[in-house]
Amino acid sequence: MPALLLLAGIITFAGCGEGGRPDVSDWATNWEALIGTIPTLDKLGSPPDYELCGHALGDIREGQAELLPTPDLALDPVVREWFTVAEDAMFECPPSSSRFPDLEYVYQELARLEAEVTAVLAMAGEDG
């Protein structure tokens, strides 16, 4: 009897290794929705519309609760970096640091990070 309890405990514990991770398809839907809320460079204008940046910043901050943690441990650092870049850019509107000299650079960086997310999601889809 104790061996059965031990085995049940081990199985339960092993099943919790990735506990709290959302379903890939649900997460991907939320991810795409958040990306869709970020205004394009053309829509932001030059100089950027500070009000649009403010709305995007609010969406970004709200999205963190829905999108972290990610469905895959490999995505966590990439998505955290995406949030950092997007939040910094929309907060400064336009950014002017040495790391992010302008919005064009920021949008290139966001696109790179989004491509990494897409690649990991595609691999996860192949495994499932």
XYZ file of N, CA and C in Angstrom:
384
model
N 0.812 -1.197 0.000
C 0.000 0.000 0.000
C 0.863 1.273 0.000
N 1.893 1.375 0.887
C 2.732 2.574 0.851
C 3.427 2.747 -0.501
N 3.774 1.644 -1.158
C 4.425 1.739 -2.465
C 3.472 2.361 -3.484
N 2.176 2.023 -3.396
C 1.198 2.598 -4.308
C 1.037 4.094 -4.059
N 1.021 4.493 -2.794
C 0.925 5.912 -2.471
C 2.150 6.666 -2.969
N 3.309 6.059 -2.807
C 4.539 6.678 -3.286
C 4.509 6.826 -4.800
N 4.078 5.778 -5.498
C 3.991 5.820 -6.947
C 2.990 6.888 -7.403
N 1.842 6.975 -6.737
C 0.840 7.990 -7.074
C 1.403 9.390 -6.854
N 2.158 9.563 -5.790
C 2.779 10.864 -5.511
C 3.804 11.233 -6.560
N 4.594 10.264 -6.989
C 5.609 10.524 -8.012
C 4.944 10.890 -9.330
N 3.896 10.169 -9.708
C 3.188 10.464 -10.954
C 2.565 11.851 -10.891
N 1.949 12.178 -9.765
C 1.334 13.496 -9.600
C 2.390 14.579 -9.681
N 3.516 14.386 -8.998
C 4.582 15.384 -9.006
C 5.170 15.533 -10.399
N 5.385 14.424 -11.098
C 5.950 14.486 -12.448
C 5.021 15.226 -13.397
N 3.749 15.073 -13.219
C 2.777 15.755 -14.059
C 2.738 17.247 -13.811
N 3.299 17.687 -12.693
C 3.282 19.112 -12.353
C 4.512 19.850 -12.846
N 5.409 19.180 -13.542
C 6.638 19.820 -13.999
C 6.402 21.061 -14.827
N 5.420 21.043 -15.679
C 5.100 22.192 -16.506
C 3.767 22.792 -16.064
N 3.399 22.536 -14.818
C 2.122 23.011 -14.305
C 1.967 24.509 -14.466
N 0.744 24.929 -14.741
C 0.478 26.343 -14.880
C 0.762 26.879 -16.261
N 1.209 26.050 -17.176
C 1.481 26.478 -18.541
C 0.186 26.400 -19.348
N -0.114 27.447 -20.099
C -1.360 27.457 -20.878
C -1.278 26.575 -22.123
N -2.431 26.277 -22.672
C -2.554 25.552 -23.923
C -1.957 26.391 -25.058
N -1.249 25.751 -25.973
C -0.572 26.458 -27.062
C -1.554 27.250 -27.920
N -2.664 26.641 -28.318
C -3.565 27.345 -29.237
C -4.244 28.531 -28.563
N -4.641 28.383 -27.303
C -5.235 29.513 -26.586
C -4.225 30.639 -26.425
N -3.017 30.275 -26.047
C -1.972 31.269 -25.849
C -1.662 31.988 -27.164
N -1.533 31.226 -28.249
C -1.208 31.818 -29.554
C -2.284 32.804 -29.992
N -3.537 32.485 -29.701
C -4.633 33.401 -30.038
C -4.480 34.714 -29.279
N -4.175 34.635 -27.989
C -3.972 35.844 -27.177
C -2.747 36.618 -27.636
N -1.703 35.914 -28.015
C -0.465 36.535 -28.500
C -0.746 37.329 -29.780
N -1.417 36.706 -30.724
C -1.742 37.383 -31.987
C -2.638 38.599 -31.745
N -3.573 38.464 -30.819
C -4.455 39.592 -30.502
C -3.653 40.760 -29.937
N -2.702 40.477 -29.058
C -1.884 41.548 -28.486
C -1.036 42.209 -29.565
N -0.397 41.417 -30.392
C 0.434 41.979 -31.455
C -0.407 42.871 -32.356
N -1.644 42.484 -32.584
C -2.541 43.272 -33.423
C -2.923 44.613 -32.832
N -2.750 44.787 -31.522
C -3.090 46.067 -30.895
C -1.974 47.097 -31.007
N -0.774 46.649 -31.369
C 0.366 47.565 -31.478
C 0.228 48.335 -32.790
N 0.153 49.659 -32.721
C -0.005 50.436 -33.957
C 1.219 50.306 -34.860
N 0.980 50.338 -36.150
C 2.080 50.299 -37.112
C 2.849 51.620 -37.049
N 4.033 51.612 -37.625
C 4.820 52.843 -37.687
C 4.072 53.924 -38.455
N 3.430 53.544 -39.548
C 2.672 54.523 -40.336
C 1.540 55.126 -39.518
N 0.858 54.288 -38.754
C -0.256 54.792 -37.953
C 0.236 55.706 -36.825
N 1.386 55.385 -36.253
C 1.930 56.230 -35.186
C 2.290 57.616 -35.701
N 2.809 57.659 -36.920
C 3.180 58.939 -37.506
C 4.535 59.430 -37.043
N 4.901 60.584 -37.549
C 6.174 61.194 -37.187
C 5.966 62.693 -36.997
N 6.121 63.199 -35.806
C 6.434 62.490 -34.572
C 5.269 61.573 -34.175
N 5.581 60.548 -33.382
C 4.545 59.577 -33.038
C 3.420 60.199 -32.205
N 2.237 59.675 -32.425
C 1.047 60.091 -31.686
C 1.159 59.540 -30.267
N 1.389 60.431 -29.311
C 1.616 60.014 -27.933
C 0.399 59.288 -27.355
N -0.802 59.667 -27.774
C -2.014 59.012 -27.281
C -2.084 57.555 -27.757
N -1.717 57.315 -29.015
C -1.679 55.936 -29.514
C -0.645 55.109 -28.755
N 0.493 55.715 -28.483
C 1.522 55.019 -27.697
C 0.983 54.658 -26.316
N 0.256 55.596 -25.701
C -0.305 55.349 -24.372
C -1.293 54.203 -24.368
N -2.151 54.138 -25.390
C -3.103 53.026 -25.486
C -2.369 51.702 -25.686
N -1.350 51.720 -26.555
C -0.565 50.510 -26.796
C 0.156 50.073 -25.524
N 0.676 51.034 -24.776
C 1.349 50.716 -23.523
C 0.390 50.022 -22.556
N -0.834 50.512 -22.464
C -1.830 49.869 -21.612
C -2.123 48.450 -22.059
N -2.258 48.239 -23.365
C -2.506 46.892 -23.893
C -1.339 45.955 -23.587
N -0.127 46.474 -23.740
C 1.071 45.672 -23.474
C 1.104 45.245 -22.009
N 0.864 46.175 -21.123
C 0.902 45.859 -19.690
C -0.201 44.878 -19.304
N -1.393 45.025 -19.881
C -2.479 44.087 -19.607
C -2.167 42.705 -20.176
N -1.531 42.668 -21.329
C -1.228 41.408 -21.988
C -0.257 40.529 -21.238
N 0.583 41.129 -20.420
C 1.568 40.335 -19.685
C 0.899 39.300 -18.786
N -0.208 39.665 -18.161
C -0.892 38.732 -17.267
C -1.437 37.526 -18.026
N -1.880 37.740 -19.273
C -2.432 36.649 -20.070
C -1.358 35.807 -20.748
N -0.204 36.393 -20.994
C 0.796 35.725 -21.826
C 2.017 35.208 -21.073
N 2.095 35.459 -19.809
C 3.183 34.907 -18.992
C 2.570 34.130 -17.837
N 2.892 32.890 -17.687
C 3.897 32.138 -18.434
C 3.395 31.759 -19.817
N 4.346 31.347 -20.643
C 4.043 30.913 -22.000
C 3.796 29.399 -21.990
N 3.364 28.835 -23.104
C 3.141 27.386 -23.149
C 4.434 26.574 -23.103
N 5.557 27.205 -23.398
C 6.827 26.490 -23.482
C 7.900 27.282 -22.754
N 8.653 26.622 -21.934
C 9.718 27.263 -21.164
C 10.686 28.023 -22.069
N 10.896 27.535 -23.288
C 11.805 28.198 -24.230
C 11.283 29.559 -24.666
N 9.973 29.764 -24.590
C 9.388 31.034 -25.006
C 9.458 32.114 -23.933
N 9.517 31.730 -22.695
C 9.464 32.717 -21.606
C 10.445 33.868 -21.772
N 11.746 33.614 -21.979
C 12.673 34.747 -22.085
C 12.430 35.592 -23.337
N 12.022 34.981 -24.424
C 11.770 35.716 -25.665
C 10.566 36.643 -25.484
N 9.502 36.116 -24.897
C 8.295 36.915 -24.699
C 8.542 38.000 -23.661
N 9.303 37.710 -22.620
C 9.651 38.754 -21.646
C 10.433 39.880 -22.310
N 11.358 39.509 -23.186
C 12.137 40.522 -23.913
C 11.224 41.345 -24.820
N 10.282 40.682 -25.486
C 9.336 41.402 -26.343
C 8.577 42.431 -25.512
N 8.094 42.027 -24.341
C 7.368 42.959 -23.479
C 8.262 44.122 -23.056
N 9.502 43.848 -22.721
C 10.423 44.907 -22.308
C 10.642 45.917 -23.430
N 10.915 45.424 -24.615
C 11.167 46.298 -25.759
C 9.922 47.116 -26.088
N 8.784 46.444 -26.190
C 7.540 47.131 -26.559
C 7.136 48.155 -25.503
N 7.251 47.773 -24.241
C 6.866 48.675 -23.161
C 7.777 49.903 -23.124
N 9.072 49.695 -23.247
C 10.014 50.824 -23.241
C 9.723 51.778 -24.402
N 9.477 51.217 -25.579
C 9.242 52.050 -26.760
C 7.968 52.864 -26.631
N 6.901 52.237 -26.166
C 5.628 52.944 -26.070
C 5.607 53.921 -24.894
N 6.400 53.638 -23.872
C 6.484 54.547 -22.732
C 7.220 55.823 -23.125
N 8.358 55.677 -23.811
C 9.147 56.847 -24.213
C 8.509 57.581 -25.383
N 8.051 56.881 -26.357
C 7.290 57.373 -27.515
C 7.772 58.717 -28.070
N 8.793 58.792 -28.822
C 9.635 57.727 -29.356
C 10.811 57.430 -28.428
N 11.352 56.212 -28.546
C 12.532 55.892 -27.740
C 13.730 56.695 -28.227
N 14.660 56.915 -27.322
C 15.845 57.687 -27.710
C 17.072 57.241 -26.927
N 17.104 55.958 -26.560
C 18.257 55.453 -25.815
C 19.292 54.896 -26.786
N 20.455 54.573 -26.268
C 21.479 53.979 -27.126
C 21.067 52.570 -27.547
N 20.294 51.900 -26.701
C 19.827 50.556 -27.043
C 18.747 50.604 -28.124
N 17.833 51.551 -28.006
C 16.737 51.712 -28.966
C 16.723 53.164 -29.452
N 17.468 53.447 -30.497
C 17.612 54.843 -30.939
C 16.348 55.455 -31.556
N 15.480 54.614 -32.120
C 14.266 55.142 -32.745
C 13.231 54.028 -32.895
N 12.034 54.428 -33.311
C 10.948 53.448 -33.440
C 11.213 52.423 -34.543
N 11.868 52.814 -35.617
C 12.159 51.854 -36.690
C 12.998 50.703 -36.149
N 13.998 51.042 -35.354
C 14.847 50.014 -34.766
C 14.025 49.120 -33.829
N 13.177 49.725 -33.016
C 12.341 48.971 -32.083
C 11.442 48.000 -32.839
N 10.815 48.466 -33.896
C 9.905 47.597 -34.647
C 10.652 46.454 -35.319
N 11.888 46.670 -35.733
C 12.707 45.575 -36.269
C 12.994 44.545 -35.173
N 13.306 45.037 -33.987
C 13.581 44.142 -32.866
C 12.329 43.355 -32.475
N 11.182 44.024 -32.429
C 9.929 43.330 -32.119
C 9.638 42.257 -33.167
N 9.861 42.561 -34.438
C 9.626 41.588 -35.507
C 10.545 40.381 -35.349
N 11.790 40.619 -34.967
C 12.733 39.510 -34.748
C 12.245 38.607 -33.628
N 11.823 39.212 -32.517
C 11.332 38.436 -31.378
C 10.041 37.689 -31.730
N 9.165 38.333 -32.474
C 7.921 37.681 -32.906
C 8.226 36.478 -33.796
N 9.255 36.582 -34.642
C 9.648 35.458 -35.490
C 10.159 34.285 -34.648
N 10.877 34.582 -33.575
C 11.336 33.516 -32.676
C 10.145 32.816 -32.034
N 9.159 33.584 -31.599
C 7.954 33.001 -30.998
C 7.252 32.118 -32.024
N 7.113 32.603 -33.236
C 6.450 31.846 -34.289
C 7.173 30.525 -34.553
N 8.491 30.554 -34.561
C 9.273 29.335 -34.795
C 9.051 28.319 -33.685
N 9.060 28.761 -32.439
C 8.854 27.835 -31.322
C 7.433 27.273 -31.357
N 6.453 28.122 -31.653
C 5.074 27.657 -31.746
C 4.906 26.652 -32.877
N 5.593 26.868 -33.988
C 5.514 25.920 -35.100
C 6.095 24.567 -34.697
N 7.210 24.575 -33.968
C 7.796 23.322 -33.492
C 6.861 22.642 -32.493
N 6.226 23.430 -31.639
C 5.301 22.848 -30.663
C 4.111 22.238 -31.377
N 3.659 22.843 -32.474
C 2.556 22.306 -33.256
C 2.908 20.991 -33.923
N 4.183 20.859 -34.329
C 4.641 19.611 -34.941
C 4.717 18.487 -33.933
N 5.043 18.840 -32.680
C 5.144 17.823 -31.633
C 3.771 17.339 -31.194
N 2.748 18.245 -31.296
C 1.425 17.917 -30.778
C 0.620 17.185 -31.714
